[in-house]
mmCIF file of C-alpha atoms and ligand atoms in Angstrom:
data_model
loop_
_atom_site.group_PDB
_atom_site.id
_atom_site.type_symbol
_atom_site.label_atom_id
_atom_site.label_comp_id
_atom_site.label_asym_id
_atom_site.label_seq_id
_atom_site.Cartn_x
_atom_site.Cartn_y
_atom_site.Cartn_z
ATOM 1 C CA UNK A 18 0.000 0.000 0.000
ATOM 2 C CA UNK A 19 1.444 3.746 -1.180
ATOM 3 C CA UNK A 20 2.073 5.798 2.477
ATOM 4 C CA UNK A 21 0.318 8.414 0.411
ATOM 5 C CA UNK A 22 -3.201 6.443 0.183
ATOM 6 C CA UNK A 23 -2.202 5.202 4.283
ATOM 7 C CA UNK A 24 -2.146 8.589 5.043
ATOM 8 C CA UNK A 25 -5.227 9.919 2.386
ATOM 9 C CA UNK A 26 -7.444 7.238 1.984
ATOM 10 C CA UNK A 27 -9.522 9.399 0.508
ATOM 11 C CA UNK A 28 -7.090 9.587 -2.471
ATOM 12 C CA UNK A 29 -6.647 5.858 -3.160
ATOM 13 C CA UNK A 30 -9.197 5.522 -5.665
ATOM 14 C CA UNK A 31 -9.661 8.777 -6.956
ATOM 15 C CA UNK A 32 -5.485 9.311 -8.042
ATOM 16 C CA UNK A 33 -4.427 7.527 -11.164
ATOM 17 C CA UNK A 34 -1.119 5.087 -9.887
ATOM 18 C CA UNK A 35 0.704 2.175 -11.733
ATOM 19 C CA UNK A 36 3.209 0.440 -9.534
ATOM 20 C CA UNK A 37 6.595 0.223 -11.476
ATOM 21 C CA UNK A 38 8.995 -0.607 -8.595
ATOM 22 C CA UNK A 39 9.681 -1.990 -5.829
ATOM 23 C CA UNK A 40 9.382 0.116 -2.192
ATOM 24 C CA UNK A 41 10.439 1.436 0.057
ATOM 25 C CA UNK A 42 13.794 1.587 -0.934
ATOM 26 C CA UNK A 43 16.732 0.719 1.108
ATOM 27 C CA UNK A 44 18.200 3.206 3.656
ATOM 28 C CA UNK A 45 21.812 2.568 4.649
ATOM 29 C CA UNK A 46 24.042 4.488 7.098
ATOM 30 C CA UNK A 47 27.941 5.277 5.948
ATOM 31 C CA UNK A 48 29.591 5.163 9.197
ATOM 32 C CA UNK A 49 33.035 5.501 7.018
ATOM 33 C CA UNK A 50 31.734 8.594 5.131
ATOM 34 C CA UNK A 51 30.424 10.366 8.256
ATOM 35 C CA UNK A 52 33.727 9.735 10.071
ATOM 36 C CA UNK A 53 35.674 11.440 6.733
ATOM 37 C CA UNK A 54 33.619 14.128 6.314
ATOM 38 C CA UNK A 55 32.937 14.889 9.878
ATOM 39 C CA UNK A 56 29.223 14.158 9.768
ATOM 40 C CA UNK A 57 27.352 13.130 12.881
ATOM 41 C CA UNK A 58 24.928 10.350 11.292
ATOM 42 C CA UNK A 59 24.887 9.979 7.228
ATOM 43 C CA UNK A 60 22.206 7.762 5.819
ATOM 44 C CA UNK A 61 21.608 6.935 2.225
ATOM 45 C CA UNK A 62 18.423 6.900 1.016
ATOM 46 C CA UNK A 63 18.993 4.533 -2.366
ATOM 47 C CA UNK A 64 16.341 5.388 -4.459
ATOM 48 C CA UNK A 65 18.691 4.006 -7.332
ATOM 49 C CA UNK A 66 17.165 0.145 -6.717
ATOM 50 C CA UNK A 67 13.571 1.390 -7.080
ATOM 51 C CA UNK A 68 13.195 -1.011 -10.349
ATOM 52 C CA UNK A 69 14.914 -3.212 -12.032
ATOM 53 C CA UNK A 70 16.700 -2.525 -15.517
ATOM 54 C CA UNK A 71 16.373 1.012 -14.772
ATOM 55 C CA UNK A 72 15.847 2.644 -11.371
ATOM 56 C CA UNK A 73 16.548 5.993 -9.749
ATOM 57 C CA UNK A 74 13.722 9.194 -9.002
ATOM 58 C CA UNK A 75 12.336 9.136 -12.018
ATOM 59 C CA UNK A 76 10.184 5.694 -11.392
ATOM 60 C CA UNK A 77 8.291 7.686 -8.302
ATOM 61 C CA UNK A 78 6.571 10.008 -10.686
ATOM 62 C CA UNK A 79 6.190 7.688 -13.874
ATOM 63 C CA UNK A 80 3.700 5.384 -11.193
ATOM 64 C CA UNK A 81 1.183 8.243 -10.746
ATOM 65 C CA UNK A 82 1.958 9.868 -14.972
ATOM 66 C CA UNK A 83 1.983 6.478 -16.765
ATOM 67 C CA UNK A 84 -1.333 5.713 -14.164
ATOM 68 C CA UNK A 85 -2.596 9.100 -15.593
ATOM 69 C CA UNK A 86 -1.776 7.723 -19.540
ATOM 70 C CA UNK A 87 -3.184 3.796 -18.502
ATOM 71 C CA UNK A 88 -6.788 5.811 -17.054
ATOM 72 C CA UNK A 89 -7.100 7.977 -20.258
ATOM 73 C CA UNK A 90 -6.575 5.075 -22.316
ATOM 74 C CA UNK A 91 -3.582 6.668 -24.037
ATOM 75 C CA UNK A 92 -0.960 4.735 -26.187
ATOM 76 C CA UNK A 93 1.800 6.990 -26.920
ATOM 77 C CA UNK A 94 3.664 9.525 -24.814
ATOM 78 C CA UNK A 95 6.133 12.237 -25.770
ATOM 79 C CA UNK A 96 8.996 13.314 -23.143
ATOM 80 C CA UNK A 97 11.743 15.776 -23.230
ATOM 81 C CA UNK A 98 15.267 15.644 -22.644
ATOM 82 C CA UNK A 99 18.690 16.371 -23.390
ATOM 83 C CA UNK A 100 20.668 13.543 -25.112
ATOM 84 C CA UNK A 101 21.884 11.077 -21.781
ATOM 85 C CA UNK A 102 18.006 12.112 -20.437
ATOM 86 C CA UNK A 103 17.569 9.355 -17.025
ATOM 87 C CA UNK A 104 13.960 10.794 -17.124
ATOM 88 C CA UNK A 105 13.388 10.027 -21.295
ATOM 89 C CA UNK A 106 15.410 6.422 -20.891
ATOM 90 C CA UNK A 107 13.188 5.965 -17.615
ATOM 91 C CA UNK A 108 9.723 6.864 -19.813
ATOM 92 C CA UNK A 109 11.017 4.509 -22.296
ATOM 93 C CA UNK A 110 11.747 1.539 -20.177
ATOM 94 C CA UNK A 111 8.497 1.926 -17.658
ATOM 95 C CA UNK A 112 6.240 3.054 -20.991
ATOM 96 C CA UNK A 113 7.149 -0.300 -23.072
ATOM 97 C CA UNK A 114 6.248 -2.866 -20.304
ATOM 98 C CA UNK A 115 2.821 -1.036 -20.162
ATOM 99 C CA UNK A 116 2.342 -1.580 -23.847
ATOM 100 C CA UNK A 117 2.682 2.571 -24.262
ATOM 101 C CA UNK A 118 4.923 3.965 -27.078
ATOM 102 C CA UNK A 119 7.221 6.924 -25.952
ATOM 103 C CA UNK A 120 8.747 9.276 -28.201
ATOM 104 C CA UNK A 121 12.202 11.097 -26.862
ATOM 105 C CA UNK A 122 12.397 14.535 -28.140
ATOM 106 C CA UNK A 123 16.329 14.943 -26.849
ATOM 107 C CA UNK A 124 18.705 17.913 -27.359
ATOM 108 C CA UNK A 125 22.633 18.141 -26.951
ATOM 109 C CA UNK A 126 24.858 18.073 -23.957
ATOM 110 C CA UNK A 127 28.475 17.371 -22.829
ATOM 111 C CA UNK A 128 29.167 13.966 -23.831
ATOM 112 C CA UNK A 129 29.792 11.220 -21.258
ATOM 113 C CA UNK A 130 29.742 7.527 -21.006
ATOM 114 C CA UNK A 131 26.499 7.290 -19.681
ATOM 115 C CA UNK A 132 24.991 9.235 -22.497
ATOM 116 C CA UNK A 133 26.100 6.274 -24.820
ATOM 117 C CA UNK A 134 24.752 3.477 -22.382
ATOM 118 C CA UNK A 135 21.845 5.126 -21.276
ATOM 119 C CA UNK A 136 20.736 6.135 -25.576
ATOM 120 C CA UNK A 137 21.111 2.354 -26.304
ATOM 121 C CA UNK A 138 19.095 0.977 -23.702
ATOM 122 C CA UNK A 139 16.512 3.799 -24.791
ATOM 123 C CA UNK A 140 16.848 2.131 -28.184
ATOM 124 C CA UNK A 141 16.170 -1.634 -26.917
ATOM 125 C CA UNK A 142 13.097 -0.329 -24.917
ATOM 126 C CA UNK A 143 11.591 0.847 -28.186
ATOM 127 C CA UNK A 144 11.846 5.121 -27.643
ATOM 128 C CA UNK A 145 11.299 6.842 -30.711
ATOM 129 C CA UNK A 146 14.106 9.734 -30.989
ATOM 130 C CA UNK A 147 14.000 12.738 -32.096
ATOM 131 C CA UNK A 148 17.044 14.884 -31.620
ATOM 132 C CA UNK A 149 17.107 18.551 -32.356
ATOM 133 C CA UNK A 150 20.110 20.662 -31.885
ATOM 134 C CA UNK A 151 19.356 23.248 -29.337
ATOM 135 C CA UNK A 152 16.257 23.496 -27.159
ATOM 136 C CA UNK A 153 14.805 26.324 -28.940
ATOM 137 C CA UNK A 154 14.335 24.377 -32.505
ATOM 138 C CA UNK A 155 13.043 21.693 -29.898
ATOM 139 C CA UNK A 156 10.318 23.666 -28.814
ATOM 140 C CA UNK A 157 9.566 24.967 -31.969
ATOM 141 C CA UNK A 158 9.080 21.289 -33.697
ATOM 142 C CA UNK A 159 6.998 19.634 -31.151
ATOM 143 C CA UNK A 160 4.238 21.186 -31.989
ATOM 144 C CA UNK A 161 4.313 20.411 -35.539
ATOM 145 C CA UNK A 162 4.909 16.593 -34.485
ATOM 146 C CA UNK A 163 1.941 16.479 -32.368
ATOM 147 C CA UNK A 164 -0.192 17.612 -34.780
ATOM 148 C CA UNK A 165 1.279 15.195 -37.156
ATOM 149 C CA UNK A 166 0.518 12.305 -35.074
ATOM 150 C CA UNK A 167 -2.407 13.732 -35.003
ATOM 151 C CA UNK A 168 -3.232 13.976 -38.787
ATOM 152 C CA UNK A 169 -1.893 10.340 -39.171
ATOM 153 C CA UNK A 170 -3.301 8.591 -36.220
ATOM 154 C CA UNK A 171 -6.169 10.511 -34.913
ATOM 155 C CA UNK A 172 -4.533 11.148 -31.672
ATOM 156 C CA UNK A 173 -1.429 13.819 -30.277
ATOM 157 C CA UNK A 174 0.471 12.005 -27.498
ATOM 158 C CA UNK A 175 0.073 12.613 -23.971
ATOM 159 C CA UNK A 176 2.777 14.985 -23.502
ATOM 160 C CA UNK A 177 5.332 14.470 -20.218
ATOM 161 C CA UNK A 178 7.360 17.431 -19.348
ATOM 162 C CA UNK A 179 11.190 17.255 -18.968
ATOM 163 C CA UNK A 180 12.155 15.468 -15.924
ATOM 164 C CA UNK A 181 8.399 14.140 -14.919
ATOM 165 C CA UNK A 182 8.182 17.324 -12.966
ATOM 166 C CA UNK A 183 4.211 17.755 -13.878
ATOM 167 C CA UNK A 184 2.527 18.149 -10.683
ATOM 168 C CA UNK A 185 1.144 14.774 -10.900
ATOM 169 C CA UNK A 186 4.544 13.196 -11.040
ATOM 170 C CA UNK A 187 5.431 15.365 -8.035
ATOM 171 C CA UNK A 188 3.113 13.083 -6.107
ATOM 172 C CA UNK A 189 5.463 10.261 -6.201
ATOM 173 C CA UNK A 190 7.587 11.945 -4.195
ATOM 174 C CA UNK A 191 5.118 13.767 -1.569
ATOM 175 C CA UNK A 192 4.739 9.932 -1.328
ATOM 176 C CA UNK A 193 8.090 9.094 -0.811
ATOM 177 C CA UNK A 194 8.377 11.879 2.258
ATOM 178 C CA UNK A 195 5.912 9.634 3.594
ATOM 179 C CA UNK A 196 7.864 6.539 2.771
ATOM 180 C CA UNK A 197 10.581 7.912 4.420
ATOM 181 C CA UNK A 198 8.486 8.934 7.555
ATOM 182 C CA UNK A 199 7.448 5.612 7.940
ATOM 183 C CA UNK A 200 11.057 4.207 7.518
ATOM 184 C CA UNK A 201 11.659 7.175 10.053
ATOM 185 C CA UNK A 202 8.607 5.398 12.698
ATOM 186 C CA UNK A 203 10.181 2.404 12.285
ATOM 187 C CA UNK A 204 13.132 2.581 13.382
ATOM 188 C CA UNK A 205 15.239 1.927 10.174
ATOM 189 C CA UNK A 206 17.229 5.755 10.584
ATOM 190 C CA UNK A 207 16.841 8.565 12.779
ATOM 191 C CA UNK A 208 14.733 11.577 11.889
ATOM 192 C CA UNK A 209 16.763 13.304 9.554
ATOM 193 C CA UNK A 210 17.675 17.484 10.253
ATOM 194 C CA UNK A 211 18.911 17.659 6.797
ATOM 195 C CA UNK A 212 18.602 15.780 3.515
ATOM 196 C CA UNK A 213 20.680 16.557 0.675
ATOM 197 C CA UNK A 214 19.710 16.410 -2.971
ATOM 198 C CA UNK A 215 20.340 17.976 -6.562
ATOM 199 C CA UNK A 216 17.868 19.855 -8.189
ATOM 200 C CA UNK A 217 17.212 19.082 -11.859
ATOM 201 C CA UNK A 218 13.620 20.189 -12.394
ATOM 202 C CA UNK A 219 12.903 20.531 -9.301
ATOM 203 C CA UNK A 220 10.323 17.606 -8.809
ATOM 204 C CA UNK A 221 11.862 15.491 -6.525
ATOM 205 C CA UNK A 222 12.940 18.378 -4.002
ATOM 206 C CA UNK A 223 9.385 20.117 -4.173
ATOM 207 C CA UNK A 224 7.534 16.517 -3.620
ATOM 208 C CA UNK A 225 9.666 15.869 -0.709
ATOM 209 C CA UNK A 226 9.556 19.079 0.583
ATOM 210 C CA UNK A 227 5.490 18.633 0.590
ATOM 211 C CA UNK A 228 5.638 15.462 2.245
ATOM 212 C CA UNK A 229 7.568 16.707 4.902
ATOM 213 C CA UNK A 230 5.336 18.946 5.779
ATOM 214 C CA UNK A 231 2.441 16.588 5.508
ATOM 215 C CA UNK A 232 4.246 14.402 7.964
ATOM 216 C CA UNK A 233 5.826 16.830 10.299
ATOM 217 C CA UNK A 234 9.133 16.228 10.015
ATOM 218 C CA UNK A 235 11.840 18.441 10.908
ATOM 219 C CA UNK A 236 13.966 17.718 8.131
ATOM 220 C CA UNK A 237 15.136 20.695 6.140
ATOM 221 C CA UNK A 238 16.217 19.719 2.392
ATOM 222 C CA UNK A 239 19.232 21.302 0.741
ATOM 223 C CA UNK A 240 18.283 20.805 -2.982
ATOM 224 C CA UNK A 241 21.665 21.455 -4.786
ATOM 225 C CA UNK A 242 21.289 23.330 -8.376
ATOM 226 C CA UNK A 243 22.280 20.753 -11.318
ATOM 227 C CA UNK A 244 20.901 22.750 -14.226
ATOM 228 C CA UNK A 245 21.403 26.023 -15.727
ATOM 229 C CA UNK A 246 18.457 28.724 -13.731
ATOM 230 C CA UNK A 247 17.192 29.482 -17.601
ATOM 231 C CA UNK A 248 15.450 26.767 -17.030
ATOM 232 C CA UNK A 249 14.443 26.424 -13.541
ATOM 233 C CA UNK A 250 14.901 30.666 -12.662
ATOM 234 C CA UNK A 251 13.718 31.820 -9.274
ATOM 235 C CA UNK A 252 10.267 31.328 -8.642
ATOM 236 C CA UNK A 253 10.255 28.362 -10.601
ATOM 237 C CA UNK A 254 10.050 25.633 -7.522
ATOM 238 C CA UNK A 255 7.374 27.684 -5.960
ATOM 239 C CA UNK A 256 5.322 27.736 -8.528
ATOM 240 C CA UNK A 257 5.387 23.825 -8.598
ATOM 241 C CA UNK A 258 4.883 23.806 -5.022
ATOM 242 C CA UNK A 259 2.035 25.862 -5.512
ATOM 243 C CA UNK A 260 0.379 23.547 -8.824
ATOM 244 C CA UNK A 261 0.973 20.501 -6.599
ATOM 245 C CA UNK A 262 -0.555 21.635 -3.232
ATOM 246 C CA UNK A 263 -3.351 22.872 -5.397
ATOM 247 C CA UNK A 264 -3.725 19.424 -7.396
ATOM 248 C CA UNK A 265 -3.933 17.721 -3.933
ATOM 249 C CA UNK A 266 -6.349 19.875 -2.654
ATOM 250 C CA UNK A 267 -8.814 19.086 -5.462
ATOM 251 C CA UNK A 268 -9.215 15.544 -4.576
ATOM 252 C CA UNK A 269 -8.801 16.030 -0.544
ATOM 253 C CA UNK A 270 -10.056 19.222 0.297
ATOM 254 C CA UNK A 271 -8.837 18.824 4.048
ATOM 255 C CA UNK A 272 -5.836 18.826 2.900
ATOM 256 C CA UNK A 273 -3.881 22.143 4.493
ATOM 257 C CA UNK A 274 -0.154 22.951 3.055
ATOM 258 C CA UNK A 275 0.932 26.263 4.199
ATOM 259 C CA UNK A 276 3.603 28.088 2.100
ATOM 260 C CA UNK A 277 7.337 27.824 3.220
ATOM 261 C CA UNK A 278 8.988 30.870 3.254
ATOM 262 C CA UNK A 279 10.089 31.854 -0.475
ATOM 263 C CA UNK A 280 13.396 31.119 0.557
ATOM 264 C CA UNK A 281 13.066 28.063 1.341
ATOM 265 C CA UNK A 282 12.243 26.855 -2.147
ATOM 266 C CA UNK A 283 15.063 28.257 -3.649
ATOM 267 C CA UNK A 284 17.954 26.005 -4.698
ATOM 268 C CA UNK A 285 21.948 25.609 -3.244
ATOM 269 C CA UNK A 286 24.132 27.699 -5.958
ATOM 270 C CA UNK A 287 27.626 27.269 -6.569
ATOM 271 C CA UNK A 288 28.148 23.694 -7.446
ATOM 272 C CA UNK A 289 26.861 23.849 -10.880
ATOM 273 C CA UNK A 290 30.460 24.390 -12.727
ATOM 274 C CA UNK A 291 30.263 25.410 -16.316
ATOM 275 C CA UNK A 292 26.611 24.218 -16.587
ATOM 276 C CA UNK A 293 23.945 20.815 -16.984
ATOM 277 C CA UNK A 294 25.984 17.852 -16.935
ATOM 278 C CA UNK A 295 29.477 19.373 -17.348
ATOM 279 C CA UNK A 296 31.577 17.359 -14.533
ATOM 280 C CA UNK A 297 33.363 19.524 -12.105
ATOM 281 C CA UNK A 298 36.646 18.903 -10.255
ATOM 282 C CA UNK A 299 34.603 19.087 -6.777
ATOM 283 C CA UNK A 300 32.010 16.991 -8.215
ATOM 284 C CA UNK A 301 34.067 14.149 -9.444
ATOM 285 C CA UNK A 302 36.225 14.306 -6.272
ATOM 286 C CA UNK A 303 32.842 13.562 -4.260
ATOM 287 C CA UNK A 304 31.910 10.912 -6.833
ATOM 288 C CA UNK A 305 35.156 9.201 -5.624
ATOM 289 C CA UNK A 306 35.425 9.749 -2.196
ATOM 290 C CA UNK A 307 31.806 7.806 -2.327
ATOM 291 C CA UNK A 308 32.840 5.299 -3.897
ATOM 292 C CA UNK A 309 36.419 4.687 -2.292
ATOM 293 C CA UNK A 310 34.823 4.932 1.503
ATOM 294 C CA UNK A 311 31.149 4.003 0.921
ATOM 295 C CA UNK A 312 31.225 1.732 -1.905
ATOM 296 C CA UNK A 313 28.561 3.890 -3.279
ATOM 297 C CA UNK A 314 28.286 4.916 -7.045
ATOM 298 C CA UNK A 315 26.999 8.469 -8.001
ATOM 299 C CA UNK A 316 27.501 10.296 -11.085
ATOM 300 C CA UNK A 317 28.920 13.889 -12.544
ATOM 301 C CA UNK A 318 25.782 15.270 -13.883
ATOM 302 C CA UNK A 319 23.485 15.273 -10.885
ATOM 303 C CA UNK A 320 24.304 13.197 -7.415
ATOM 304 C CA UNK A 321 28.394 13.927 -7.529
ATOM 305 C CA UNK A 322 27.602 17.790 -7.286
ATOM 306 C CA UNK A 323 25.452 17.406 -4.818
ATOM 307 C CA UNK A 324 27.110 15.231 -2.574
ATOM 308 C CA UNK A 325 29.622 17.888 -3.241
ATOM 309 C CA UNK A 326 27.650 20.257 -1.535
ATOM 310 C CA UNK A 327 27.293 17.952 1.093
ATOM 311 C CA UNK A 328 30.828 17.245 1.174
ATOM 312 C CA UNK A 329 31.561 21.321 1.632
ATOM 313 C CA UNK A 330 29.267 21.880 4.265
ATOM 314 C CA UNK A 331 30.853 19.114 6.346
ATOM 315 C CA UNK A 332 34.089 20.792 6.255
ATOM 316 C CA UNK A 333 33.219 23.432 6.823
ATOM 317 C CA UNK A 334 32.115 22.288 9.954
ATOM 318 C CA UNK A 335 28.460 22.412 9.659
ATOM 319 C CA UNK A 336 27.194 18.804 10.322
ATOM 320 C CA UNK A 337 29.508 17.816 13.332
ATOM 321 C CA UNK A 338 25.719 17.874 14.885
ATOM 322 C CA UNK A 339 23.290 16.783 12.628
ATOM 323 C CA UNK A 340 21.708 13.132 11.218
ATOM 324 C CA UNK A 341 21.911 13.773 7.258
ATOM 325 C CA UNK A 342 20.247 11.726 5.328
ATOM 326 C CA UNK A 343 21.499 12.058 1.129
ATOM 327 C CA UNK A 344 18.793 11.204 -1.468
ATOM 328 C CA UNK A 345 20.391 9.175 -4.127
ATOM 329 C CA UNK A 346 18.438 9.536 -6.941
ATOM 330 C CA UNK A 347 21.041 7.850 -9.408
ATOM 331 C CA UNK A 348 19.828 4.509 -11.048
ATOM 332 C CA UNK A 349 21.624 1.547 -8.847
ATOM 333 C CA UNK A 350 21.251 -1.668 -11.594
ATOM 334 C CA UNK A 351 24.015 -2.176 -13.990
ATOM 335 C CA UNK A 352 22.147 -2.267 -17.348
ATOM 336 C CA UNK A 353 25.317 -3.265 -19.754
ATOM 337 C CA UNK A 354 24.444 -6.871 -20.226
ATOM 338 C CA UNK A 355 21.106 -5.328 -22.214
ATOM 339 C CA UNK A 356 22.808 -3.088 -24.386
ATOM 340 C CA UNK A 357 26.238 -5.461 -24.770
ATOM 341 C CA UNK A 358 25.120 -6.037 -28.651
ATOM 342 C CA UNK A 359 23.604 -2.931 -29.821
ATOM 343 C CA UNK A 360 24.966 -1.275 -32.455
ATOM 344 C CA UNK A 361 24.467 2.118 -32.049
ATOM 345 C CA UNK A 362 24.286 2.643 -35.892
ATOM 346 C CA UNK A 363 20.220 1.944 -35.555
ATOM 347 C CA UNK A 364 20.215 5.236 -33.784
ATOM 348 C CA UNK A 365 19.181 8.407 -35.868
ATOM 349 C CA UNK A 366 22.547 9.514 -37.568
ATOM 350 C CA UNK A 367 22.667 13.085 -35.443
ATOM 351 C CA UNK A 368 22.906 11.193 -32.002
ATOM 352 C CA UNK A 369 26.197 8.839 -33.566
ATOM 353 C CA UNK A 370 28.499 11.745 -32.255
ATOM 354 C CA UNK A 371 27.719 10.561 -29.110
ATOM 355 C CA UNK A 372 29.774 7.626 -30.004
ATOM 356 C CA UNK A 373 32.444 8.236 -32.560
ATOM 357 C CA UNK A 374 33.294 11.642 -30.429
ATOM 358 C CA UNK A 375 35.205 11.875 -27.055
ATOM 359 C CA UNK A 376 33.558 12.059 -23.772
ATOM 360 C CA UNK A 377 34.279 15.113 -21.994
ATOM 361 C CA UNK A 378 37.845 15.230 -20.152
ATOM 362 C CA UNK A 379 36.654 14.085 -16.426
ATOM 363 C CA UNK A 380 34.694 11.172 -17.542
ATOM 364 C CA UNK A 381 37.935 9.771 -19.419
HETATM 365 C C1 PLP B 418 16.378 13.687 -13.090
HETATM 366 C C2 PLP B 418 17.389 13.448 -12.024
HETATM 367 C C3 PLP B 418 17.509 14.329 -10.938
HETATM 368 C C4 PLP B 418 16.734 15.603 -10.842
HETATM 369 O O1 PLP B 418 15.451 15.429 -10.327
HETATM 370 P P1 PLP B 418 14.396 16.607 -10.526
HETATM 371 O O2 PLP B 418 13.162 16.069 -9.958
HETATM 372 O O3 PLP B 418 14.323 16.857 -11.998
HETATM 373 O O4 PLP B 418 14.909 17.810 -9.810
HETATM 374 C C5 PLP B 418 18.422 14.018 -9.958
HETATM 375 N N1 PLP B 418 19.200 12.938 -10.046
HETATM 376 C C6 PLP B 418 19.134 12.083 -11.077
HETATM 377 C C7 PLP B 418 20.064 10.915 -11.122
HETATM 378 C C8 PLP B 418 18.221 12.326 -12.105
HETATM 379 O O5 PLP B 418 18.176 11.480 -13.157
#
């Protein structure tokens, strides 16, 4: 049963959900970490084994969007992305076991191995590509696409935004606040005074950040800024916090969520480097110091920075005090025996650069 509908009942048959995964996900403490950084308590919350081939955050809000798409009796869905998307390979892979068609509308970024692995797998789960070579001619074209389908097969798809940050897929992770407060009840970690996250779209933090309050936790979240603020500018989380506490209130009007402080939604600056998914010295250094003394694996576009964050704050002596819990959103489930023989000549020719080009110097 979802905490959400344990805490709503109310919502349970009125909010479209498809389970996709497998929860709650593990929470483990890194006694060897904490002791390094000069943390009090760490815990790792491992979202990254939520399903199996592909996990990480983005399987929380496909349950209650691919529900959504399964109730309306759609067929084919259209997400955005830039080329190594998680949240377009994660449509992909969750879409095709329903029987649902998803179309990747994807636009350049740094290169990296994980573009390559995470395209292929994209390409054995059936995604459609469509790769456009800035955002701007992206925007522009999906229009014309939609109607298109339209023309040819009497229906547009059922549109996803970037990340799964709709305020329906923001629900998956009100619900895993509530996941984690039960985790909390039980006994499996402390309450947490701090959990640290990056901030892509903003889904994940705003969800949790809802949940807490719903449960009453103390926890303050330090969501750490992955992506350029063009895309997610000031104002931006709020107004998903806003679109989401509204959405809940029209199916349980007892529902009360009061506003957080404006700054309070705003993300941690400074870690980003030279912009989305451009590896940074600090970042990679964190991405290794995880791995060497917690035998966990994050990566350069999103988790490495901010654990980095993280990583800062603990030197500077900030968390000699507090029980920190870090959100892992990275996928945990090495995927390379599915994608061992594809040839990543079926791809459309404009994504082969991908593969015939360099990755970018701190992913060597
Ligand atoms: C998409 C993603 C994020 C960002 O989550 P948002 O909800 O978009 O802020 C963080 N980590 C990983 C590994 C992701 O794939």
């Amino acid at each position: 049963m979802l905490p959400l509908f344990d805490c709503f009942p109310s919502l349970r048959n009125r909010l479209p959900h498809v389970p996709l995964g497998t929860f709650p996900t593990p929470v483990t403490e890194a006694p060897q970490l904490a002791r390094i950084l000069g943390v009090n308590e760490l815990y790792i919350k491992a979202d990254g084994f939520s399903s199996q081939p592909f996990g990480g955050n983005k399987v929380r809000k496909l349950e209650f969007i691919l529900g959504d798409v399964l109730a309306r009796g759609e067929r084919e869905v259209m997400t955005f992305g830039m080329a190594g998307s998680n949240h377009a390979l994660a449509t992909a892979v969750h879409a095709e076991k329903l029987g649902i068609t998803s179309i990747s509308m994807l636009a350049p970024q740094p290169n990296a191995h994980y573009v390559r692995h995470n395209l292929l797998l994209g390409l054995n789960s059936g995604a459609r590509f469509r790769y456009y070579p800035g955002l701007q001619r992206m925007k522009k074209r999906a229009p014309y696409l939609r109607f298109w389908r339209r023309i040819t097969r009497g229906r547009a798809p059922y549109l996803i935004p970037p990340g799964g940050s709709s305020p329906l897929g923001v629900l998956g992770f009100v619900n895993a606040a509530l996941e984690l407060h039960q985790q909390v009840q039980q006994g499996v970690m402390p309450e947490p005074d701090i959990i640290y996250l990056p901030f892509g779209t903003a889904g994940t933090f705003i969800g949790l950040l809802i949940g807490i309050i719903l449960a009453g936790l103390k926890s303050r979240i330090v969501p750490v800024r992955v992506v350029e603020p063009e895309f997610t500018p000031s104002g931006y989380a709020a107004g998903l916090f806003a679109e989401t506490a509204a959405l809940l209130r029209s199916y349980a009007p007892s529902i009360n969520i009061p506003d957080p402080e404006s700054a309070e939604l705003e993300p941690r600056e400074g870690l980003l480097g030279q912009g989305y998914a451009h590896f940074t010295p600090q970042g990679q250094a964190a991405v290794a110091l995880a791995r060497e003394s917690g035998n966990i694996a994050l990566d350069g576009t999103y988790t490495g920075k901010a654990f980095a964050a993280l990583a800062a704050d603990a030197r500077m002596g900030m968390l000699k005090k507090q029980t920190v819990l870090f959100w892992n959103t990275l996928n945990a489930h090495d995927f390379s025996p599915l994608i061992r023989d594809t040839d990543y000549k079926r791809l459309p020719a404009a994504l082969h650069g991908y593969f015939e080009g360099d990755v970018q110097p701190l992913d060597r």
